[in-house]
PDB file of C-alpha atoms in Angstrom:
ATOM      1  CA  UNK C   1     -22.658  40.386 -97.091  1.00  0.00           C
ATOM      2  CA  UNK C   2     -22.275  36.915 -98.263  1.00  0.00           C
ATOM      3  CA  UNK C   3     -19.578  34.557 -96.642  1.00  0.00           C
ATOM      4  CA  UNK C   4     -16.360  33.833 -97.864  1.00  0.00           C
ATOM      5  CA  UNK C   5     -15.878  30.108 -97.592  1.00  0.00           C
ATOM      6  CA  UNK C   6     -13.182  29.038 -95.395  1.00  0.00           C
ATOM      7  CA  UNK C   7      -9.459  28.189 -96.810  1.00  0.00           C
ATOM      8  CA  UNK C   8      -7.899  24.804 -96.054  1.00  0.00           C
ATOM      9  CA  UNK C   9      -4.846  23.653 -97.343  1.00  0.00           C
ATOM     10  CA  UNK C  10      -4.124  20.099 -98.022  1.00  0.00           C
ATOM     11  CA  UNK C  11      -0.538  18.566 -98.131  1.00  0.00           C
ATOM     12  CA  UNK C  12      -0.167  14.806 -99.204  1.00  0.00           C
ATOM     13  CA  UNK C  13       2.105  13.308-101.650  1.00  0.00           C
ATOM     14  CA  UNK C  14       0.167  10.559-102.850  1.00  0.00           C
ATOM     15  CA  UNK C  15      -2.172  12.609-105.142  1.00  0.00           C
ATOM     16  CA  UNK C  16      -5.395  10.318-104.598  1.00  0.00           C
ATOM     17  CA  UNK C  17      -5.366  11.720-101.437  1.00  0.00           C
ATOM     18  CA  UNK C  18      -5.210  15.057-102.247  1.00  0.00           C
ATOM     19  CA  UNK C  19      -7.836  14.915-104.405  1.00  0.00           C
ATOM     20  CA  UNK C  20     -10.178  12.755-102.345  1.00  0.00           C
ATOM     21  CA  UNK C  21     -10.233  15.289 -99.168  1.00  0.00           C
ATOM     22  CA  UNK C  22     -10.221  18.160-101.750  1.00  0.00           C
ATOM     23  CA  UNK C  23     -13.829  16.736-103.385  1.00  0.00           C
ATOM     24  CA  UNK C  24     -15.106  15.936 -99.747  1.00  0.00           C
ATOM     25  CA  UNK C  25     -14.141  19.376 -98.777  1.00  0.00           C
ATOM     26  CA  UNK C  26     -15.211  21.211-101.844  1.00  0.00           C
ATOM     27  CA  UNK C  27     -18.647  19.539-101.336  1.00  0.00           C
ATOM     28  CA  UNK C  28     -18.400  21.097 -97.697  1.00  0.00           C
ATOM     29  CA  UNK C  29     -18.112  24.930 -99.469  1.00  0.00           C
ATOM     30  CA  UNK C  30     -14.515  25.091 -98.390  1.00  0.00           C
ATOM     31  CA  UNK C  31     -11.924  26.894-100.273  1.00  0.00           C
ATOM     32  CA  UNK C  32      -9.005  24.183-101.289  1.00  0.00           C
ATOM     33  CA  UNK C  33      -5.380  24.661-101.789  1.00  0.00           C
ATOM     34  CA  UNK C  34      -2.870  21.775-102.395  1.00  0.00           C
ATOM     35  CA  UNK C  35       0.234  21.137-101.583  1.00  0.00           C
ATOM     36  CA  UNK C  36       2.394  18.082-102.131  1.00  0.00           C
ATOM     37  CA  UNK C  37       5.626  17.899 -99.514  1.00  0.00           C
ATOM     38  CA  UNK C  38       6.525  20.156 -96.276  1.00  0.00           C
ATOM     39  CA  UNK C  39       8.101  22.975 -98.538  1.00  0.00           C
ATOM     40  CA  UNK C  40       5.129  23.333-100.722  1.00  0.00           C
ATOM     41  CA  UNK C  41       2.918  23.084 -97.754  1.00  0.00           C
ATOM     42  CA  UNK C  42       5.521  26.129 -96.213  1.00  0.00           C
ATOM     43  CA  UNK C  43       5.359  28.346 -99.138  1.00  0.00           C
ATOM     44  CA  UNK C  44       1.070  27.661 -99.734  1.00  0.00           C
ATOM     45  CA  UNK C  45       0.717  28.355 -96.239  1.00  0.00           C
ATOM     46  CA  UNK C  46       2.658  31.881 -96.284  1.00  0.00           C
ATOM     47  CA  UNK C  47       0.562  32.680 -99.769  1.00  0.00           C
ATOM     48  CA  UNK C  48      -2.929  32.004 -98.788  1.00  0.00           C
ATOM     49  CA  UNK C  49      -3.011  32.055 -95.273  1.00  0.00           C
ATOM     50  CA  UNK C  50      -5.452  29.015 -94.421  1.00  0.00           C
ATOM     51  CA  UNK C  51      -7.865  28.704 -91.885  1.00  0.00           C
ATOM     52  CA  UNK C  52      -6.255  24.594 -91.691  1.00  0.00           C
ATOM     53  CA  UNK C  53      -4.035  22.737 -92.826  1.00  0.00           C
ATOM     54  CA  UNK C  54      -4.533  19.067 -93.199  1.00  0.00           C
ATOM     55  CA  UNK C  55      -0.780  17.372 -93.573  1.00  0.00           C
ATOM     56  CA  UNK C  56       0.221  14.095 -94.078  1.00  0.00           C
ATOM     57  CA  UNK C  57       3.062  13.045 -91.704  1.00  0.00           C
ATOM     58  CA  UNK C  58       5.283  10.566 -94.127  1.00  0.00           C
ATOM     59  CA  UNK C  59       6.413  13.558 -97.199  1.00  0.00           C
ATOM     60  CA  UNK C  60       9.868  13.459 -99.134  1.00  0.00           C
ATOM     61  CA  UNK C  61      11.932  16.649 -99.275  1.00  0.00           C
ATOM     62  CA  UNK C  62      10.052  17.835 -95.677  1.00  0.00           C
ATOM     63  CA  UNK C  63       7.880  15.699 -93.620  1.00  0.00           C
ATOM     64  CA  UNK C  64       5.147  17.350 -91.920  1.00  0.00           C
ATOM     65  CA  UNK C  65       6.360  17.143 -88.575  1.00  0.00           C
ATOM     66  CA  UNK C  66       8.988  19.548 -89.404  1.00  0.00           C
ATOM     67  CA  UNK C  67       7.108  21.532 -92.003  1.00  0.00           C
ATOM     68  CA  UNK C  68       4.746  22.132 -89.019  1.00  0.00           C
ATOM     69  CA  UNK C  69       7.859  23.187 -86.994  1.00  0.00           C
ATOM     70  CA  UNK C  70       8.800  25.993 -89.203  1.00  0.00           C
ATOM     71  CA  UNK C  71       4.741  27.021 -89.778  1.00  0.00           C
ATOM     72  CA  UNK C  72       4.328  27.472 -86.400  1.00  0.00           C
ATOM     73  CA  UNK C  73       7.204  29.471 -85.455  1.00  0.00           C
ATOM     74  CA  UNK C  74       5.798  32.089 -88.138  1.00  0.00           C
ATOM     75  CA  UNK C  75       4.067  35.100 -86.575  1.00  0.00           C
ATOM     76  CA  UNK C  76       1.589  35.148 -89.381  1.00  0.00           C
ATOM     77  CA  UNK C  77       1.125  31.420 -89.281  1.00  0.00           C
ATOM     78  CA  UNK C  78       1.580  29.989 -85.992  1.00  0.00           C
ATOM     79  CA  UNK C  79      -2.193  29.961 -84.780  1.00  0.00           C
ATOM     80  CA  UNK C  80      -3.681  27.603 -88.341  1.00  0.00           C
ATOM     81  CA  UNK C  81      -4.954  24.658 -86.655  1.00  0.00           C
ATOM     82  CA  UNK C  82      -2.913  21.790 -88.368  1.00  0.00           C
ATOM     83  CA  UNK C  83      -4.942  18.056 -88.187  1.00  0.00           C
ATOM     84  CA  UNK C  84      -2.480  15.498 -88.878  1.00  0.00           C
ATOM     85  CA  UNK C  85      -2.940  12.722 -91.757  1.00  0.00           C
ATOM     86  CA  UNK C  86      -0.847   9.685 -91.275  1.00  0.00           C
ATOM     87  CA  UNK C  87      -0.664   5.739 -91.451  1.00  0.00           C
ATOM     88  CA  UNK C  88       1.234   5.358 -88.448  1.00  0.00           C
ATOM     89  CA  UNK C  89      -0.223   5.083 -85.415  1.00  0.00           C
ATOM     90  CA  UNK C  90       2.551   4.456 -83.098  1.00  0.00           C
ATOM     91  CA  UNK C  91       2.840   6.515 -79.634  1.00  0.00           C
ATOM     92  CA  UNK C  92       6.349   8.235 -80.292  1.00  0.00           C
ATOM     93  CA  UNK C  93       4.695   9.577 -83.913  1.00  0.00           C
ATOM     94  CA  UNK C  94       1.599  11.073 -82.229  1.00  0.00           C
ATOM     95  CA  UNK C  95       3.608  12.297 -79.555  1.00  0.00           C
ATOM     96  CA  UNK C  96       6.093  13.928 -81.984  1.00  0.00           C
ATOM     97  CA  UNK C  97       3.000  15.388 -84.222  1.00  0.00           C
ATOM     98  CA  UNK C  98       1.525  17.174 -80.612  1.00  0.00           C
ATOM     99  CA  UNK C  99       4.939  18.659 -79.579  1.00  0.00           C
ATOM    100  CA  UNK C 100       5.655  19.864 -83.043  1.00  0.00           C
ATOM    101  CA  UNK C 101       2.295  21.763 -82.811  1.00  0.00           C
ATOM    102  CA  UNK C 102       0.089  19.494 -84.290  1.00  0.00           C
ATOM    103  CA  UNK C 103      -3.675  20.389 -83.308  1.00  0.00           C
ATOM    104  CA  UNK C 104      -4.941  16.660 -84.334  1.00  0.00           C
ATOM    105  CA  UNK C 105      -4.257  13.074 -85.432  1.00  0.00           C
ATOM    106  CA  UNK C 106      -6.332  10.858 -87.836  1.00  0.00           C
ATOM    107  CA  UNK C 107      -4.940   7.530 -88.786  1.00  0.00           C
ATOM    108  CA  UNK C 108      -5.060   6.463 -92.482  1.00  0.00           C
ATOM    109  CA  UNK C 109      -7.516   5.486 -94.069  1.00  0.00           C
ATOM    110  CA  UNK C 110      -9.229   8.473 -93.613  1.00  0.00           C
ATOM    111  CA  UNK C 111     -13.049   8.155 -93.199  1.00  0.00           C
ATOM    112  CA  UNK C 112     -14.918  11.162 -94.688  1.00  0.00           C
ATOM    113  CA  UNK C 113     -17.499  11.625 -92.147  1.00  0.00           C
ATOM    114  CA  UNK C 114     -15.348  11.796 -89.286  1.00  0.00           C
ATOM    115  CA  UNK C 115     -12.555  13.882 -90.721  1.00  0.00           C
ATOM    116  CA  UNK C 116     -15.249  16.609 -91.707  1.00  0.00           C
ATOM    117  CA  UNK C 117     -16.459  16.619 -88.432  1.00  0.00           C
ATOM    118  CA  UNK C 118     -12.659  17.444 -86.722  1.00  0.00           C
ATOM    119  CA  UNK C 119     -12.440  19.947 -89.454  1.00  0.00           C
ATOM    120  CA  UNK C 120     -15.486  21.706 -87.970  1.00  0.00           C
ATOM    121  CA  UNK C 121     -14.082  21.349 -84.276  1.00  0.00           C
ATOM    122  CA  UNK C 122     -10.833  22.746 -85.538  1.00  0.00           C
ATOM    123  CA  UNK C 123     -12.103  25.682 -87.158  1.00  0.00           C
ATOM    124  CA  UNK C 124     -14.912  26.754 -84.846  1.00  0.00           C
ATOM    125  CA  UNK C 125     -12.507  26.512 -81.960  1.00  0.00           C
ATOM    126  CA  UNK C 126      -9.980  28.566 -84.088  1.00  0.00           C
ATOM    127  CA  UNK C 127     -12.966  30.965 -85.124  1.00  0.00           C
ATOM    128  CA  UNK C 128     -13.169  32.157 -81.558  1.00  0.00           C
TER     129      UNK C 128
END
């Protein structure tokens, strides 16, 4: 039986982004899905049912904070680890990614290396 690769969704609105952590992750032999505010990321989550999502924190229409309210109050959804992508890196927007449900934090800009090796803490502690 061959292995499915994992599913992880990735919600930025600044497309560069998007694509950046989707060719770092593709090269990883995960599954990518994009999304590009809080309601995409809501609707993409519900469809494909990730093993993460990676959000950005700063979105129009829905920021992630509170797209990550309404994902985790979802039965289906509520246990995807969700890392956090954001350039602030003040103590109230940390504090308000953690009690929103947020799994993670990684300050912008992002540096490959370390981000895929969250990813793998994330998901293997999920995976359990």
């Amino acid at each position: 039986m061959v292995n499915k690769p994992l599913k992880v969704l990735v919600v930025d609105d600044e497309p560069d982004v998007v694509e950046i952590l989707s060719y770092n992750l593709t090269k990883e032999n995960f599954e990518v899905f994009k999304a590009y505010n809080g309601n995409e990321a809501i609707s993409a989550a519900i469809e494909v049912l990730p093993d993460l999502i990676i959000m950005d924190i700063r979105m129009p229409e829905l920021n992630g904070i509170e797209a990550c309210r309404i994902i985790k109050k979802n039965e289906t959804l509520k246990n995807i680890p969700i890392l956090f992508l954001t350039s602030d890196n003040d103590e109230y927007t940390s504090l308000s990614a953690v009690e929103a449900g947020g799994d993670h934090y990684v300050t912008k800009p992002i540096r490959p290396a370390i981000l895929m090796g969250m990813i793998t803490e994330l998901i293997r502690g999920a995976v359990k």
